[in-house]
Short mmCIF file of C-alpha atoms in Angstrom, two decimals:
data_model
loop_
_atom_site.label_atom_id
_atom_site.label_comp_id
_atom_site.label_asym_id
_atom_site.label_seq_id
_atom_site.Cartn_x
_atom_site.Cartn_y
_atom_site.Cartn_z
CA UNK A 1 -10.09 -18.35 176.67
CA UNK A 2 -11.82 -21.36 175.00
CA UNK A 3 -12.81 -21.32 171.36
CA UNK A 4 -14.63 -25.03 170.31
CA UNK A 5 -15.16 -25.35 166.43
CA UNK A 6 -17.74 -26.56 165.21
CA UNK A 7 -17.22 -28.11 161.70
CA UNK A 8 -19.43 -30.66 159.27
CA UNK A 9 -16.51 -32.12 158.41
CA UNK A 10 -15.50 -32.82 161.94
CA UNK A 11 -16.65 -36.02 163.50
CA UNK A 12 -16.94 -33.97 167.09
CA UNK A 13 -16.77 -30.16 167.95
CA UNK A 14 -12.73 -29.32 169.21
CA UNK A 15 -11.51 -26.76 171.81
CA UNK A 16 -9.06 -24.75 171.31
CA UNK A 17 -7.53 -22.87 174.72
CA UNK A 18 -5.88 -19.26 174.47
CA UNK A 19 -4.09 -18.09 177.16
CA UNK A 20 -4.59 -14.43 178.17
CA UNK A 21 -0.89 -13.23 176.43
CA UNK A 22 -2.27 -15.12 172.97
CA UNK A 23 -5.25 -12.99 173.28
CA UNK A 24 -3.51 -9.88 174.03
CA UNK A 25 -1.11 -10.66 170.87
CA UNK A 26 -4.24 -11.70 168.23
CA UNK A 27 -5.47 -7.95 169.48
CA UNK A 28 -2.60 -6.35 168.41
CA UNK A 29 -2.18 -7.99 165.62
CA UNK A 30 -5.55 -7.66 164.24
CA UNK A 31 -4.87 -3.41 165.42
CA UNK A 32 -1.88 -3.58 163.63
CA UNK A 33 -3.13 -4.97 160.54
CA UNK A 34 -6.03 -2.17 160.49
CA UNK A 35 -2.97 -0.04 161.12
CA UNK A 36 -0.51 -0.54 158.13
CA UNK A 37 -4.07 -1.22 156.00
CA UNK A 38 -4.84 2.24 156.47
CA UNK A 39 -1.30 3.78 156.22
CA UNK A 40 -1.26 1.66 152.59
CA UNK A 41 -4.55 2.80 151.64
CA UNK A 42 -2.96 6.70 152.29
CA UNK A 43 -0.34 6.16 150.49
CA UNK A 44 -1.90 4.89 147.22
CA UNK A 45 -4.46 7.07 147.38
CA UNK A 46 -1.58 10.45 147.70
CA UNK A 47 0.25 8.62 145.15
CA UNK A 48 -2.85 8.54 142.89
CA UNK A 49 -3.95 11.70 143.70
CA UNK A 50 -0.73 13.71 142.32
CA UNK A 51 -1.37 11.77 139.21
CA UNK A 52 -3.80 14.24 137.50
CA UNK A 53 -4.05 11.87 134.40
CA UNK A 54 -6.80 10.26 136.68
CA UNK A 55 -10.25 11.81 135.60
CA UNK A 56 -11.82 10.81 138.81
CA UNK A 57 -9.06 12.16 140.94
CA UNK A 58 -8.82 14.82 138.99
CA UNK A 59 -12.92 15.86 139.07
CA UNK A 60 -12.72 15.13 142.49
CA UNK A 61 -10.05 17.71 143.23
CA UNK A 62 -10.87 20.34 141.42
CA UNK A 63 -14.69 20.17 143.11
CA UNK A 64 -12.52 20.42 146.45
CA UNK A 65 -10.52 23.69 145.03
CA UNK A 66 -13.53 24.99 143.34
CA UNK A 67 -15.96 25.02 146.70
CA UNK A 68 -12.77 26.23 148.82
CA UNK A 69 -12.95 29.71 146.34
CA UNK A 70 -16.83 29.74 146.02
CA UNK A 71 -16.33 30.21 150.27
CA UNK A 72 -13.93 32.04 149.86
CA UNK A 73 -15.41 34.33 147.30
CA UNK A 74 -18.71 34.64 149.15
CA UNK A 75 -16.58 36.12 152.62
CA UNK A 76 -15.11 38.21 150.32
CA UNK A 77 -17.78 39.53 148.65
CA UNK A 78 -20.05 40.09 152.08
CA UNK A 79 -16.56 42.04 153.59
CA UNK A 80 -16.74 44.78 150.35
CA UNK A 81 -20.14 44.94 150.46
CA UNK A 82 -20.18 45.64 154.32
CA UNK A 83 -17.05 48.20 153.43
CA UNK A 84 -18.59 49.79 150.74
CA UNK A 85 -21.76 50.38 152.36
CA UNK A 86 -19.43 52.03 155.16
CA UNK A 87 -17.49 54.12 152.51
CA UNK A 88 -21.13 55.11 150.88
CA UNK A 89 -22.11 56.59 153.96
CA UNK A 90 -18.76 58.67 155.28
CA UNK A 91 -19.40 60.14 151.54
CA UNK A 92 -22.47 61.31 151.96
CA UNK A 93 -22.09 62.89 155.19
CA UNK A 94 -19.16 64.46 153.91
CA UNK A 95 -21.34 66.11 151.44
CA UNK A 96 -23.88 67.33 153.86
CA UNK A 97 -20.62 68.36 155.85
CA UNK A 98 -19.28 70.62 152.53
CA UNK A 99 -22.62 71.98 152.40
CA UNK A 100 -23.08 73.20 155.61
CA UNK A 101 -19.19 74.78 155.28
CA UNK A 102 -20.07 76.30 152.07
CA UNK A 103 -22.97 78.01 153.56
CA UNK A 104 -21.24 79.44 156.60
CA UNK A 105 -19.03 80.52 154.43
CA UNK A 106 -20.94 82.66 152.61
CA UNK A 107 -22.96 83.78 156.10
CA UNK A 108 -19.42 84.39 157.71
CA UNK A 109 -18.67 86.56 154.42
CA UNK A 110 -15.85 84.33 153.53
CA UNK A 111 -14.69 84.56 149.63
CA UNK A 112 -15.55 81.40 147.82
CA UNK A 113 -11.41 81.12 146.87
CA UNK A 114 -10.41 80.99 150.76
CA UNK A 115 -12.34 77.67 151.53
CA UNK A 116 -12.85 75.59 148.35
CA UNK A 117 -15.02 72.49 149.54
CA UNK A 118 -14.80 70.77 146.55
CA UNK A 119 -10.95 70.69 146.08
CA UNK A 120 -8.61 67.99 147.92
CA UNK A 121 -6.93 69.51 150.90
CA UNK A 122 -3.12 69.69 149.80
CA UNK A 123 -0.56 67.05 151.69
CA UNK A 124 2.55 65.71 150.84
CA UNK A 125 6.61 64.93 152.12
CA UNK A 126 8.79 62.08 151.64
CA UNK A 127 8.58 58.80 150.29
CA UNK A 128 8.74 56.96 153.59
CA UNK A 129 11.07 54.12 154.19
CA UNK A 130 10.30 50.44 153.15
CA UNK A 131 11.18 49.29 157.12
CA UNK A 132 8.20 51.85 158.33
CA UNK A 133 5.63 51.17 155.89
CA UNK A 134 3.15 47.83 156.02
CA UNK A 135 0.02 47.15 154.43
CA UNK A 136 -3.30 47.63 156.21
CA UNK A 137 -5.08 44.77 157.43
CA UNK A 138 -8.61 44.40 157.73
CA UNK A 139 -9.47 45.24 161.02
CA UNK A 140 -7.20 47.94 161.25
CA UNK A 141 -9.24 49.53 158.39
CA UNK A 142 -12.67 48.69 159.91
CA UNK A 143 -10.90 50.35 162.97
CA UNK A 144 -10.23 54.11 160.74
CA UNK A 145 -13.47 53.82 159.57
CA UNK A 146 -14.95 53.34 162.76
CA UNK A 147 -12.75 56.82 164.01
CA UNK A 148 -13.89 58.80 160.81
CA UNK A 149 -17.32 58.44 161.51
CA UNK A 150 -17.30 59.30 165.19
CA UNK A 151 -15.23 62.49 164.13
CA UNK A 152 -17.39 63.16 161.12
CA UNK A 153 -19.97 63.09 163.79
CA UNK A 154 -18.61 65.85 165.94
CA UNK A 155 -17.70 68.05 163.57
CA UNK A 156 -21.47 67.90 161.91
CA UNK A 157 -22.66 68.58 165.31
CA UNK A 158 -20.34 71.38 165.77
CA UNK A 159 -21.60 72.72 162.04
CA UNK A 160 -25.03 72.41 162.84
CA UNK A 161 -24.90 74.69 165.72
CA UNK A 162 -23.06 77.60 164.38
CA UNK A 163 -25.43 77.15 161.28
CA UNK A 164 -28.35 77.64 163.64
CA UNK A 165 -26.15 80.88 165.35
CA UNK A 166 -25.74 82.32 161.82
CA UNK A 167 -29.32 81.85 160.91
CA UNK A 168 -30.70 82.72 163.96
CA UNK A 169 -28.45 86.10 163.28
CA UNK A 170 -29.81 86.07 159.58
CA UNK A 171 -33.72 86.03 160.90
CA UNK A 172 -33.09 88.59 163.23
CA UNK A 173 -31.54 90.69 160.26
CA UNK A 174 -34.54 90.37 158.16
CA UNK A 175 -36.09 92.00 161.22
CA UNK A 176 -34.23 94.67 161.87
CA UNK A 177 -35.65 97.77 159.84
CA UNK A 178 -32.03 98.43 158.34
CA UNK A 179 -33.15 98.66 154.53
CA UNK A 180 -34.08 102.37 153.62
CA UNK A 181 -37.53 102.45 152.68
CA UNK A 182 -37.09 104.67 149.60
CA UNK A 183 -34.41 104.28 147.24
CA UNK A 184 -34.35 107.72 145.82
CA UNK A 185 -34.77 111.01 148.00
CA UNK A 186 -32.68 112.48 150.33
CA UNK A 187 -33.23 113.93 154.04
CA UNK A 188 -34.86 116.97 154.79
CA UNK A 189 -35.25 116.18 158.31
CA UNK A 190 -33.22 113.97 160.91
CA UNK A 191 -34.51 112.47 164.06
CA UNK A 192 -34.09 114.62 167.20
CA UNK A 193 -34.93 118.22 167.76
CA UNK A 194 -35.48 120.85 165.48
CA UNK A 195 -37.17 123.79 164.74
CA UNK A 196 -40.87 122.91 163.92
CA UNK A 197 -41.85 123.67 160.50
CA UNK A 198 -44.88 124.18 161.19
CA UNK A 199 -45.07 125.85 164.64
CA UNK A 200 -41.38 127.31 164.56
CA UNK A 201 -40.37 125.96 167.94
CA UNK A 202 -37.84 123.74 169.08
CA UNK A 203 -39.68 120.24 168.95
CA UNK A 204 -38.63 116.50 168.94
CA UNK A 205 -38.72 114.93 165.83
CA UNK A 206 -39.52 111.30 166.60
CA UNK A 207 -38.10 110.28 162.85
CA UNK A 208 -36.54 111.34 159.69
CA UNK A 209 -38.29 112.68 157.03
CA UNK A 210 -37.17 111.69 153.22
CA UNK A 211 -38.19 113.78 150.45
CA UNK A 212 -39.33 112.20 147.37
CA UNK A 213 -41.70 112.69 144.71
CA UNK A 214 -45.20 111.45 145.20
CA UNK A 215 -46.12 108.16 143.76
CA UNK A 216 -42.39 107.18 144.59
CA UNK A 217 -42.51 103.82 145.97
CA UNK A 218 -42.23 103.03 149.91
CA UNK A 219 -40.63 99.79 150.57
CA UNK A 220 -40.79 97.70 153.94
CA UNK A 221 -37.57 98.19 155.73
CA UNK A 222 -37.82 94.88 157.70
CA UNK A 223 -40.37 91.76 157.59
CA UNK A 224 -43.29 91.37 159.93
CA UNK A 225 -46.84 91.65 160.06
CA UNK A 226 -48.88 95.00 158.78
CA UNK A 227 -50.64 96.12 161.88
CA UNK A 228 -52.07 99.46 160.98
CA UNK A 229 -53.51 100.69 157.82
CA UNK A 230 -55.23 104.09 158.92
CA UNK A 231 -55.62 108.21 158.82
CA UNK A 232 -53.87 110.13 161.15
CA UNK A 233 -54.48 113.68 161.50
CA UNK A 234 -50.91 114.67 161.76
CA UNK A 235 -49.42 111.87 160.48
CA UNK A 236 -51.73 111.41 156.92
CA UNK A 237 -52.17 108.12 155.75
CA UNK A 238 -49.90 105.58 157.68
CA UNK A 239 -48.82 101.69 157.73
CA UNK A 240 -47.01 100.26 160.84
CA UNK A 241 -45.41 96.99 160.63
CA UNK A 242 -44.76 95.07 163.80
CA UNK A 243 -41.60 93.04 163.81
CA UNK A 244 -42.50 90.75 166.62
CA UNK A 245 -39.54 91.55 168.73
CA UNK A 246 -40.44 94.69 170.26
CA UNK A 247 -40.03 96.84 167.60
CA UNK A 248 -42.61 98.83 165.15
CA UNK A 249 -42.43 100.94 161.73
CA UNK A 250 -44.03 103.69 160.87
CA UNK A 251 -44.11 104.63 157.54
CA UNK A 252 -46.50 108.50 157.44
CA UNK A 253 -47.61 110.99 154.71
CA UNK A 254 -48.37 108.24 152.44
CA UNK A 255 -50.46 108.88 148.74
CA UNK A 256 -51.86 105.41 149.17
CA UNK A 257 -50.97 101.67 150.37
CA UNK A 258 -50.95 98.43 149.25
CA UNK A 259 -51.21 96.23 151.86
CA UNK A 260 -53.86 95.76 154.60
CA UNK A 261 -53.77 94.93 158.12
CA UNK A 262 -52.56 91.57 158.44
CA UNK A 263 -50.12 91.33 155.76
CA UNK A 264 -47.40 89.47 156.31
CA UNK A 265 -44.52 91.75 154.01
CA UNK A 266 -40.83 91.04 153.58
CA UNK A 267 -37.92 93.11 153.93
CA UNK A 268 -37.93 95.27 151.03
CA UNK A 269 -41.44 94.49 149.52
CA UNK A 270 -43.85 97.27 148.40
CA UNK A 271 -46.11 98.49 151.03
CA UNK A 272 -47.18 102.00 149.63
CA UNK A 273 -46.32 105.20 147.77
CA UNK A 274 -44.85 108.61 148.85
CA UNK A 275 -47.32 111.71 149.17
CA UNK A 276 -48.10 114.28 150.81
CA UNK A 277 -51.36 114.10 153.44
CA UNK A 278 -50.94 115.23 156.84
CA UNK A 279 -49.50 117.48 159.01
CA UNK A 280 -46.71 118.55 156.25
CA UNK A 281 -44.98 121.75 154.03
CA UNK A 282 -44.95 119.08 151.08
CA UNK A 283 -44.28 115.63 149.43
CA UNK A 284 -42.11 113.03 151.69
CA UNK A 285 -42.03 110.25 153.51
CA UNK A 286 -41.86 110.36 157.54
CA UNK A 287 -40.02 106.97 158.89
CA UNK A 288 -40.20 106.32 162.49
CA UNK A 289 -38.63 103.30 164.50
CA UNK A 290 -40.33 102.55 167.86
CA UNK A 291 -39.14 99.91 170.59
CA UNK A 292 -41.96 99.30 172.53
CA UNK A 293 -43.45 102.43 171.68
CA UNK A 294 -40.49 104.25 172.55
CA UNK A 295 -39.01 106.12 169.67
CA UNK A 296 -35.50 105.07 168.28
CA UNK A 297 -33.33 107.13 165.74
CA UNK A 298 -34.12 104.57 162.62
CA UNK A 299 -30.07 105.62 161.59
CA UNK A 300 -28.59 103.73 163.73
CA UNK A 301 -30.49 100.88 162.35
CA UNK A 302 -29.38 102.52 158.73
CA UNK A 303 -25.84 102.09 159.83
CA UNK A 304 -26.13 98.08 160.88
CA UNK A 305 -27.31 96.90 157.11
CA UNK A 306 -24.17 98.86 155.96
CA UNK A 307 -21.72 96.97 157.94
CA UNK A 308 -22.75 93.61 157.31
CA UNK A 309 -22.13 92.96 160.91
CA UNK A 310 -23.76 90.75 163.21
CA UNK A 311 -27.34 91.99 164.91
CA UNK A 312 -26.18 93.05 168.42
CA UNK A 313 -27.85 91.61 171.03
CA UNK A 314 -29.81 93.95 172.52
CA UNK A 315 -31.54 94.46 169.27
CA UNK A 316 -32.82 90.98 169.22
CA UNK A 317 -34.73 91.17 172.75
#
């Protein structure tokens, strides 16, 4: 390598020749120079730094420490939020959960004291040993929430469907004619055959007949629609209620109604009042049950509202 200087106060330029293992030895010396210029420049600067009677040092320092937690905060903060969130929701469904126990419950016929919902379930044994016990760590506890909710979803889907058995039982309760549509009387004729009062022959009798003051009132003994409202000249003065599954009421010898055809009446509402017009010997109330116009003893219905059991099947077709 040839370097010529060029100098004012030089009479002529010079050359100066480098041989190729000067040059490789000025590069190394020059990398070594940047080298130990850097490693000095470290050194000062740790030694400077631990001296935190430096203001600048200092300010600069604590700006480092002070972003590190504002980072670290913020993660933080976005993790319990996201957690909380999580824990807001399991909550809530557990609610809805209680709720739909407490109300089987009380369809099932279950005493309040046997399943208390709102009471922690009891648990407890010994304190475990330090070498078995560890503390949770984060995704372990994303991981338990994560199971909670997908068992908290099959047990609300289990829930929901016996709730929908127990009120599907409950609708088809409310109509069944089980409730005895006067409170105060007592029988003076049962359903099958007897000797006609009138006629004095043997003669089905297609329902029971309740005796009762007139004026007494006449209550619906399931809910459904009013679907007669007429004079009959055996009967007297007569309401039927259809139940929409097949099966009719007939409620005869009436002093007067109060509903009209197309009613829709509840189990146990006021439909009319007890007299005495008809084919009769004197005041009562004739009840009939029909299934499909097929008369039905209306005590066997009698006997389901006392006890409290589920509507059998057949009844609900």
């Amino acid at each position: 390598m040839n370097i010529i200087l060029v100098s004012d106060s030089l009479a002529k330029s010079r050359s100066v020749t480098l041989s190729q293992t000067q040059v490789i030895l000025v590069a190394l010396g020059i990398l070594m120079s940047g080298f130990f210029l850097a490693m000095a420049t470290y050194v000062v600067t740790m030694k400077f730094s631990t001296d935190m009677r430096n203001p600048y040092l200092r300010s600069l320092v604590s700006a480092l420490h002070e972003e590190e937690l504002r980072k670290s905060e913020s993660e933080m903060k976005e993790t319990l939020n996201s957690l909380a969130v999580r824990v807001g929701e399991l909550q809530a469904r557990i609610l809805r959960l209680d709720a739909f126990g407490e109300r089987l419950a009380k369809a099932a016929g279950i005493k309040p004291t046997e399943f208390r919902f709102d009471e922690k379930p009891g648990q407890g044994g010994a304190a475990p040993s330090p070498a078995f016990t560890r503390d949770l760590t984060l995704p372990e506890f994303r991981q338990m929430l994560d199971e909670i909710s997908k068992v908290l979803d099959d047990r609300t889907d289990k829930m929901g469907v016996l709730d929908s058995v127990f009120m599907d039982d409950r609708l088809a309760r409310k109509s069944i004619p089980t409730t005895l549509p006067v409170a105060q009387g007592y029988y003076s004729s049962n359903y099958g055959y007897r000797i006609d009062p009138i006629t004095g022959r043997s003669a089905l009798h297609t329902g029971v007949d309740i005796i009762a003051t007139p004026g007494t009132p006449v209550v619906a003994a399931a809910g459904g629609v009013v679907s007669t409202v007429a004079f009959h000249p055996e009967y007297g003065n007569i309401v039927d209620i259809d139940h929409d599954n097949g099966l009719t009421s007939r409620y005869a010898h009436l002093l007067k109604s109060s509903v009209k055809v197309g009613d829709v009446v509840m189990k146990g509402q006021l439909i009319a009042q007890v007299g005495n017009t008809g084919r009769t010997t004197g005041p009562h109330l004739h009840f009939e049950v029909r299934e499909k116009g097929v008369p039905l003893n209306p005590n066997k219905f009698f006997a389901l509202d006392r006890k409290e059991g589920p509507i059998p099947v057949a009844l609900r077709k």
